[in-house]
Structure formats: C-alpha cells, structure tokens
Coordinates of C-alpha atoms in Angstrom, one line a residue:
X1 CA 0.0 0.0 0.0
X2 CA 1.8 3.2 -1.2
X3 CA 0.2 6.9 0.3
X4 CA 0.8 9.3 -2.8
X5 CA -1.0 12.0 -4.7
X6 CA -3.4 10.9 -7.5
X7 CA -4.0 13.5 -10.5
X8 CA -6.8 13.8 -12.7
X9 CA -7.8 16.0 -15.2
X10 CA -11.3 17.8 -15.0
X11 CA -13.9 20.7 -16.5
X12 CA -16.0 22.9 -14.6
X13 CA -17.7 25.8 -15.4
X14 CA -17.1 28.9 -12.5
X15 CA -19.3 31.7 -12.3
X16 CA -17.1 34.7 -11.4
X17 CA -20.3 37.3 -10.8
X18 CA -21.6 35.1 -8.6
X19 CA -25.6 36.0 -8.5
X20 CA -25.5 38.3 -11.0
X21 CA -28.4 37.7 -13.9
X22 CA -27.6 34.3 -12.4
X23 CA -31.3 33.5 -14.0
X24 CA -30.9 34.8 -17.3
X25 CA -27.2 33.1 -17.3
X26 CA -28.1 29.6 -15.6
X27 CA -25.6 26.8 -15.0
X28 CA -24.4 23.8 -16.4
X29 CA -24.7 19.9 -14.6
X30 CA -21.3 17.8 -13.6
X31 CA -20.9 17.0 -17.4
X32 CA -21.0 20.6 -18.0
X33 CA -24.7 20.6 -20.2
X34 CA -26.7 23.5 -19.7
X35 CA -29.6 22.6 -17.4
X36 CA -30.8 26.2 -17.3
X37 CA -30.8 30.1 -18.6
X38 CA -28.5 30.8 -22.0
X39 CA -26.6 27.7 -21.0
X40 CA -29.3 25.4 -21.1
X41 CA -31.1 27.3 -24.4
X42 CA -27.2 28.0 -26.7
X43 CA -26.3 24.1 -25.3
X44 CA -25.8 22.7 -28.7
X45 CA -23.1 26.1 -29.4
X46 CA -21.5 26.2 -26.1
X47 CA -20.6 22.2 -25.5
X48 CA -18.7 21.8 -28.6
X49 CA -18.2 18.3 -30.3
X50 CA -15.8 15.3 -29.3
X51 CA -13.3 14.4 -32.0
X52 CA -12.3 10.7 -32.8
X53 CA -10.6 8.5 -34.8
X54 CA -11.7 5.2 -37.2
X55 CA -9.2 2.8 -38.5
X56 CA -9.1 -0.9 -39.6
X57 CA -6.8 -3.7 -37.9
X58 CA -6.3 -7.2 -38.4
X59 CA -5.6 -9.6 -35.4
X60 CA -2.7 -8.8 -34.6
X61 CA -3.4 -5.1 -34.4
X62 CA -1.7 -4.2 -37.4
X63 CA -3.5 -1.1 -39.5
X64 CA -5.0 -2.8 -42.3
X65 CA -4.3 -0.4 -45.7
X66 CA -6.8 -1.3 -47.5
X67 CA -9.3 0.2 -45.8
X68 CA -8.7 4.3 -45.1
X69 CA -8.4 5.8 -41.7
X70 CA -10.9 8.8 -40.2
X71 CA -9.8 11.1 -38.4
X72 CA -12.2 14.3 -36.6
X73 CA -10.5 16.9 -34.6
X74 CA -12.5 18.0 -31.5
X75 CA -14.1 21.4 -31.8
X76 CA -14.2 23.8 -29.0
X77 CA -17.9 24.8 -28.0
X78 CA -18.5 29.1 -29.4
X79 CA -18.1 31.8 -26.9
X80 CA -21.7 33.9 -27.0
X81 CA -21.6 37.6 -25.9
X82 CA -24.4 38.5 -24.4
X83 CA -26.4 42.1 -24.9
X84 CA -26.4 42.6 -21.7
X85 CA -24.7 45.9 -20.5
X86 CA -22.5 44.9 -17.4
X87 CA -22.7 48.6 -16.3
X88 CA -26.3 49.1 -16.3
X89 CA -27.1 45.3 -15.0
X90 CA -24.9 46.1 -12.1
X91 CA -26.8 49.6 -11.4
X92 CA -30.4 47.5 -11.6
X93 CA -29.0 44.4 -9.3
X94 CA -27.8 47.3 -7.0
X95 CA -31.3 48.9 -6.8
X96 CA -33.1 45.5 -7.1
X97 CA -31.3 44.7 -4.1
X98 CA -32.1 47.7 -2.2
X99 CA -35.8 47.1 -2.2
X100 CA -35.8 43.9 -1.9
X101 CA -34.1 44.4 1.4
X102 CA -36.3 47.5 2.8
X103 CA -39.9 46.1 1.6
X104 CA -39.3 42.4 1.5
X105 CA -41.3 41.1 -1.5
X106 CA -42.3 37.6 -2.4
X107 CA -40.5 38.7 -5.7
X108 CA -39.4 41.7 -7.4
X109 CA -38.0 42.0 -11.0
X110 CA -36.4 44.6 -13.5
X111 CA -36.1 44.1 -17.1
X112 CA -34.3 47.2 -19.2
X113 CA -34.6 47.3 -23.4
X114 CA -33.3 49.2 -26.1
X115 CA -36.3 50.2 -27.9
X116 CA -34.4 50.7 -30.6
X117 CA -33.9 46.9 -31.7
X118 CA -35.4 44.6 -29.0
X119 CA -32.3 44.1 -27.3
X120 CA -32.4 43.1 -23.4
X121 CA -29.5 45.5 -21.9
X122 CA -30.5 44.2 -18.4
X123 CA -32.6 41.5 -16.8
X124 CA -32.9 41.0 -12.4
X125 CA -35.3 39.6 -10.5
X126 CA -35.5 38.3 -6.6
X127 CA -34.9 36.1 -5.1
X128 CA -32.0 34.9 -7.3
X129 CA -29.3 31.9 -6.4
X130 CA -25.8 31.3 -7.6
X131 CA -25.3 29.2 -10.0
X132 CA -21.8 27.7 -8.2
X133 CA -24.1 26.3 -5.7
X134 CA -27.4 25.6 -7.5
X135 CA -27.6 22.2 -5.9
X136 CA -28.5 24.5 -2.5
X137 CA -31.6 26.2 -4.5
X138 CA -34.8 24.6 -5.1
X139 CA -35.4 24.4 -9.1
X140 CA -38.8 26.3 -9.1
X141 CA -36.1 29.5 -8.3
X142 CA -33.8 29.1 -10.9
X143 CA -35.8 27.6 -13.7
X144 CA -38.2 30.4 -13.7
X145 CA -36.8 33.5 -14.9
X146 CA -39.3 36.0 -13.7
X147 CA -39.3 38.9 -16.0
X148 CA -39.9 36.5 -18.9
X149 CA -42.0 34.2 -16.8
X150 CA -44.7 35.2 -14.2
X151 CA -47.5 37.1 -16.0
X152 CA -49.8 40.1 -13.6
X153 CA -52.3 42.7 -13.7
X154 CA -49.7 45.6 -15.0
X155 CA -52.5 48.2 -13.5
X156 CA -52.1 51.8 -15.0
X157 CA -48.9 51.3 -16.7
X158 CA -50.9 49.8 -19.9
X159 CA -52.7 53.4 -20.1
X160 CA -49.5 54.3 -22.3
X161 CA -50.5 51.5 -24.9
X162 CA -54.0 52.7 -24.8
X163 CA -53.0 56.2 -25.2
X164 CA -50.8 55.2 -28.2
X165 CA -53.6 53.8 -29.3
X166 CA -55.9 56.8 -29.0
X167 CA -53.3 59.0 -31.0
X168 CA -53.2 56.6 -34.0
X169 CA -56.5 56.4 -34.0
X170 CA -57.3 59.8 -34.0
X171 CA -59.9 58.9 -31.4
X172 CA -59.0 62.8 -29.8
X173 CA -56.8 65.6 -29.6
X174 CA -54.4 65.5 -26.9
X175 CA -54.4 69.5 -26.1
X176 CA -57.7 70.6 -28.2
X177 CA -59.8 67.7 -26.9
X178 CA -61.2 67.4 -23.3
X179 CA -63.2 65.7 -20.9
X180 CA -65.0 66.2 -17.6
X181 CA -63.7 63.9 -15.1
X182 CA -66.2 64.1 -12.1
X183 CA -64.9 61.5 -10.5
X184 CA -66.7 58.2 -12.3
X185 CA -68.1 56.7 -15.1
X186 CA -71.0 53.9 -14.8
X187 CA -70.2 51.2 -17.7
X188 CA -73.1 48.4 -17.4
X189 CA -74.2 49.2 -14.1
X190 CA -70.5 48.9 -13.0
X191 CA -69.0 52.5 -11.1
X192 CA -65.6 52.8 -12.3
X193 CA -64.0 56.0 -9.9
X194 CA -61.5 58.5 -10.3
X195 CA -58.3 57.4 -7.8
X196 CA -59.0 61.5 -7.1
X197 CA -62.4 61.9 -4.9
X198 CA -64.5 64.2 -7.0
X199 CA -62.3 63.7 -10.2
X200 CA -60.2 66.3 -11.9
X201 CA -63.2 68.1 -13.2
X202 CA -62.7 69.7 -17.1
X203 CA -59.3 68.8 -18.6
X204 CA -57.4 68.0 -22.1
X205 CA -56.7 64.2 -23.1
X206 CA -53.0 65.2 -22.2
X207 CA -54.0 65.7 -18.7
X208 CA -56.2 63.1 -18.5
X209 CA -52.7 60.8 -19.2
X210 CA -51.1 63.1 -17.1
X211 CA -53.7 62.4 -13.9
X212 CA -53.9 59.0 -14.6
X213 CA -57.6 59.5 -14.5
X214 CA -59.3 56.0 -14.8
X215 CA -63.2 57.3 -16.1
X216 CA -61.1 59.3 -19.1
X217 CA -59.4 56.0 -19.9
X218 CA -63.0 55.0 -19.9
X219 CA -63.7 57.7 -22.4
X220 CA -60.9 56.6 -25.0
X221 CA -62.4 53.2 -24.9
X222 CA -65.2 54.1 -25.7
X223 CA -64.0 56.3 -28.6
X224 CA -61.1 53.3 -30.1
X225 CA -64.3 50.6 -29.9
X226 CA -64.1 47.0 -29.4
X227 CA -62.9 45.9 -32.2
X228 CA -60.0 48.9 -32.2
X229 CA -59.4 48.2 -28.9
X230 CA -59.2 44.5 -28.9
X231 CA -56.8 45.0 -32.2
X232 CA -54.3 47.2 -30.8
X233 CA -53.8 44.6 -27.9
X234 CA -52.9 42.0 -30.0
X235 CA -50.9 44.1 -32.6
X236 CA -48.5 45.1 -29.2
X237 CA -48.0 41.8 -28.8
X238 CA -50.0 41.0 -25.7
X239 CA -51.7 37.6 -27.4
X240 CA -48.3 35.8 -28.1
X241 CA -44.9 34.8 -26.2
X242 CA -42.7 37.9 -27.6
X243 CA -39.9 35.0 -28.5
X244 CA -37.1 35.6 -26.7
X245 CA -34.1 33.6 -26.9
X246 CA -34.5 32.4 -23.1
X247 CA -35.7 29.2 -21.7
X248 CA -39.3 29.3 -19.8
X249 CA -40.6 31.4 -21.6
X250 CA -44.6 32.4 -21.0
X251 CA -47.2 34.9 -21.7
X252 CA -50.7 36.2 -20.0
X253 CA -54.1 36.3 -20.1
X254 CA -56.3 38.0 -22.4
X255 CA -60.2 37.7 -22.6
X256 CA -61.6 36.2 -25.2
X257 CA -63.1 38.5 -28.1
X258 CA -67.3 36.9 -27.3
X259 CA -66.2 38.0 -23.6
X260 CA -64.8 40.9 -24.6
X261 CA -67.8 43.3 -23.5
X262 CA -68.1 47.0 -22.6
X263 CA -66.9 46.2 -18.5
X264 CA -64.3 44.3 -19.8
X265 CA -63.3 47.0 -22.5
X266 CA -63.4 49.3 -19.6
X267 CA -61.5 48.1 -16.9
X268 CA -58.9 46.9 -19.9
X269 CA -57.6 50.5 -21.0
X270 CA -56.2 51.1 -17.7
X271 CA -54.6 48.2 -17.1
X272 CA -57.0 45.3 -14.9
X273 CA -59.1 42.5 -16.1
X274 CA -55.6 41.6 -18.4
X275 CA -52.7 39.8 -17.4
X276 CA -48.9 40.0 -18.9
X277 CA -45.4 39.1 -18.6
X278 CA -42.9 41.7 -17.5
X279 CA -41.5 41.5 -21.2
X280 CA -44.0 41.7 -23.5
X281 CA -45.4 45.0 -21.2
X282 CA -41.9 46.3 -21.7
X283 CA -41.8 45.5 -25.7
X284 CA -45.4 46.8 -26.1
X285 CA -44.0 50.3 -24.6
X286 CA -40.9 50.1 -26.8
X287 CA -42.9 50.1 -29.7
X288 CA -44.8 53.1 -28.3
X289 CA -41.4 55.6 -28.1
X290 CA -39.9 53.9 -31.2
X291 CA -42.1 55.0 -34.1
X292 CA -44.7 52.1 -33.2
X293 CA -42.1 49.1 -34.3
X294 CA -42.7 46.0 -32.2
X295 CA -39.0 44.1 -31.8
X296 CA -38.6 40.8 -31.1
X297 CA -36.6 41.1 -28.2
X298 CA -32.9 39.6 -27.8
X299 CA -30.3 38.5 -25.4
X300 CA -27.3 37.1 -27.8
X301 CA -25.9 39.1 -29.2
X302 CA -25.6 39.3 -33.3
X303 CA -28.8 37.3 -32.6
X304 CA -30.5 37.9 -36.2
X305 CA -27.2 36.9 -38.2
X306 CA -27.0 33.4 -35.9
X307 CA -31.1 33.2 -36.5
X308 CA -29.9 33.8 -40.3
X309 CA -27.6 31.1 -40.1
X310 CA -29.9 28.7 -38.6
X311 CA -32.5 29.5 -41.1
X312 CA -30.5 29.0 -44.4
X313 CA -27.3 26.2 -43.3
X314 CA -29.9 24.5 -40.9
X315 CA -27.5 24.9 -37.9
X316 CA -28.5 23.7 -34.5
X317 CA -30.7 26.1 -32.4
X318 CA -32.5 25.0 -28.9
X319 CA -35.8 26.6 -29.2
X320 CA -35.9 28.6 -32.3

C-alpha cells in the first residue's frame, strides 16, 4: 500500500459574478450541459463536439491499408456575448437589491430594453441563487426567470398603450380635446371612480394621461371601440410569447373577443381584467417611443445573423 497524490484531469464551469443575472445566465450539470438560462437554451453552441478516430486492424493489431483511416479533430464549444450591459445590470441588481431588502417582496423584477432593436441591456429579479451552488436552491427558483416568466395585472402602466392607441387612432386631440372627469363613469351598471375623490373636473386628453384618470381612460375606450381596442392589444403583442431567446418562456391572459364586453373594455384600457409578462409590457412600450415598431426582443448578441444562419445552413438552435 503506497500513500501518494493521484492527479486527474477535470472541466468545470465557474461563475465569477456570482448572483449576477444568475437567471438569465443559468448553469451547467457535472458533465457541463446546460440545465438552465442561456446555458441550457445555446447548449448545442457552447458544448462543442468530441473528436475521434476510425481505422481498420487485423488480429494482430496491425492497420489494415486497405481500408482508409478517419480522423475528426474535436471542436471547442463558441463563446456567445451576451447584450447585456455589465454597467447598467450592475446599477439595476444594486437597486433590485435595495428594495428587496427595505420592503421584503415575495418577488421583485427589473427588465431594461433598447427600444431601438429589442435588445435586453439588463434582466434582475429576486430572489436569485448562484449558479456555483445551484444544488443548494430549489429548481422552481432558478428555472423560472421571472421577468420572462410570471405574468400580472400591469395596473395603470398599460394606459401608455392605450394612449398610443388613442393617437393613431385619431380617437381625440391630446391638447384641443377634453373631458369632464367628475370622479366616475357607470359602464353596465358597473362604477368605475376616479383614484381622485370628486375627479379632476374639465381637462385635455393630455391631462387626462397626465392624472392617470381611470373614467377618461373610460372615455378613450369608448371612442377606439371594441374591435380597435381589442386589435391594438394583440398588434402590441399582448396575445403571443414575444420570442425571446431564453428558456421558460410564457405569456398572459387576455379575454376572449365573445367576452370581450363594454366592462371588460373598460377596466382593460387602464390596465385590470388583463394579465402579462414583464417583457411583453416592456416590448409593447418600446414600440410606443420607437415610431410604433414592435422588436422581437434579444439576449445574444448578433442574434439575427445566428437566426440567419440557422434559417439557411440548418445549424443547430434549442428553441428557435
């Protein structure tokens, strides 16, 4: 029995940001696959391929000449650069921090895009785990990226789609046009109030954003229709997964158009009765400050040449 030092050669994958977009990022198993985030979606890119090497030999373990020998060199996995910006993901992990701390949340998420292209320049949500120790988190944590994920109510933050939607419309003038907000508007026996007792009284469509007045929201239902209305949600995107190039993907809720009636029309432009995910809310209001383009949005980057490539040389692509 000898005591000695035995040597082998290993892989593994370290995480040097430690939490950081640790969901959008995932990990990889003890054979270093990608079991979640970009690592588990860009597998087939990252893991490479094993070389090897075919050749004919008689009994005595002689190559036999007859027959050629095959050789395949291994090929290294690709490295993928992400669109994330390391400066601004740092400033929203900082803040995302920071509130989770002082208000303690079940969950809390940010999600920054260029509107300009669909390009995700930051992604955070809480609570996150780090991906050196994921064995230590449970998997419904880290195999649901929340931003791209958990669909909600988005409350009066959709009044800026329905606005938009106003303006193309031509369903008012923002500064010629007004309305008399008195505090509520009865929609089929329904009382939907003003957040403000009494209402904001007489004021343009510009104020009416500008209050966040729920009964003038009321009003520019009423003017876009159902059928308008009911369009413009699907053409922002709100009926479909926006395709993004991240595992888990999912979308929300919409009411069906034979449900679609005036309450439902009413409580719609200002944001309750629907239900969405944190990206396609964020790509719908892209398109609103863009010139009205809806991106797909994007998280590798040179994306749309690598799409390209799998489109026309048939190269391998988990989930596209």
């Amino acid at each position: 029995f000898y005591v000695g030092i035995n040597i082998d050669e290993d892989t593994k994958r370290f995480y040097p940001y430690s939490t950081l977009a640790s969901q959008v990022i995932g990990f990889v198993g003890s054979d270093n696959q990608g079991l979640a985030g970009i690592e588990a979606y860009y597998n087939n890119y990252l893991q490479g391929t094993n070389g090897y090497l075919n050749y004919y030999m008689d009994a005595h373990g002689n190559l036999l000449s007859l027959y050629p020998s095959v050789y395949e060199q291994p090929a290294s996995g690709y490295d993928l650069v992400l669109t994330i910006d390391g400066d601004i993901q740092e400033i929203v992990e900082r803040e995302v921090n920071n509130a989770y701390l002082k208000y303690n949340p079940d969950s809390i998420w940010v999600l920054a895009m260029n509107p300009q292209n669909g390009a995700i320049l930051a992604m955070s949500s809480k609570p996150d785990f780090n991906p050196n120790d994921y064995q230590s988190y449970s998997q419904e944590l880290y195999n649901r990226n929340t931003p791209i994920f958990k669909s909600y109510e988005p409350g009066s933050v959709f009044k800026i789609l329905t606005f938009a939607a106003g303006i193309n419309e031509n369903a008012f003038d923002m500064e010629n046009d007004y309305y008399n907000d008195i505090g509520y508007e009865y929609v089929s026996g329904a009382r939907i109030k003003s957040w403000k007792k009494g209402g904001h009284g007489y004021q343009s469509f510009l104020q009416v954003l500008q209050n966040s007045s729920n009964p003038g929201f009321v009003e520019i239902a009423r003017r876009l229709g159902k059928d308008k209305l009911y369009e413009y949600v699907q053409k922002f995107g709100l009926t479909d997964k926006p395709g993004v190039d991240l595992p888990g993907e999912n979308k929300g809720i919409m009411f069906d158009y034979d449900a679609f009636n005036p309450l439902e029309q009413a409580t719609l432009c200002f944001g309750q009765g629907i239900s969405v995910t944190a990206i396609q809310l964020v790509r719908a209001v892209c398109a609103c400050v863009n010139g009205g383009y809806l991106y797909q949005p994007y998280i590798l980057y040179l994306w749309f040449y690598l799409s390209l490539l799998h489109q026309f040389y048939n190269f391998p692509h988990e989930g596209h």
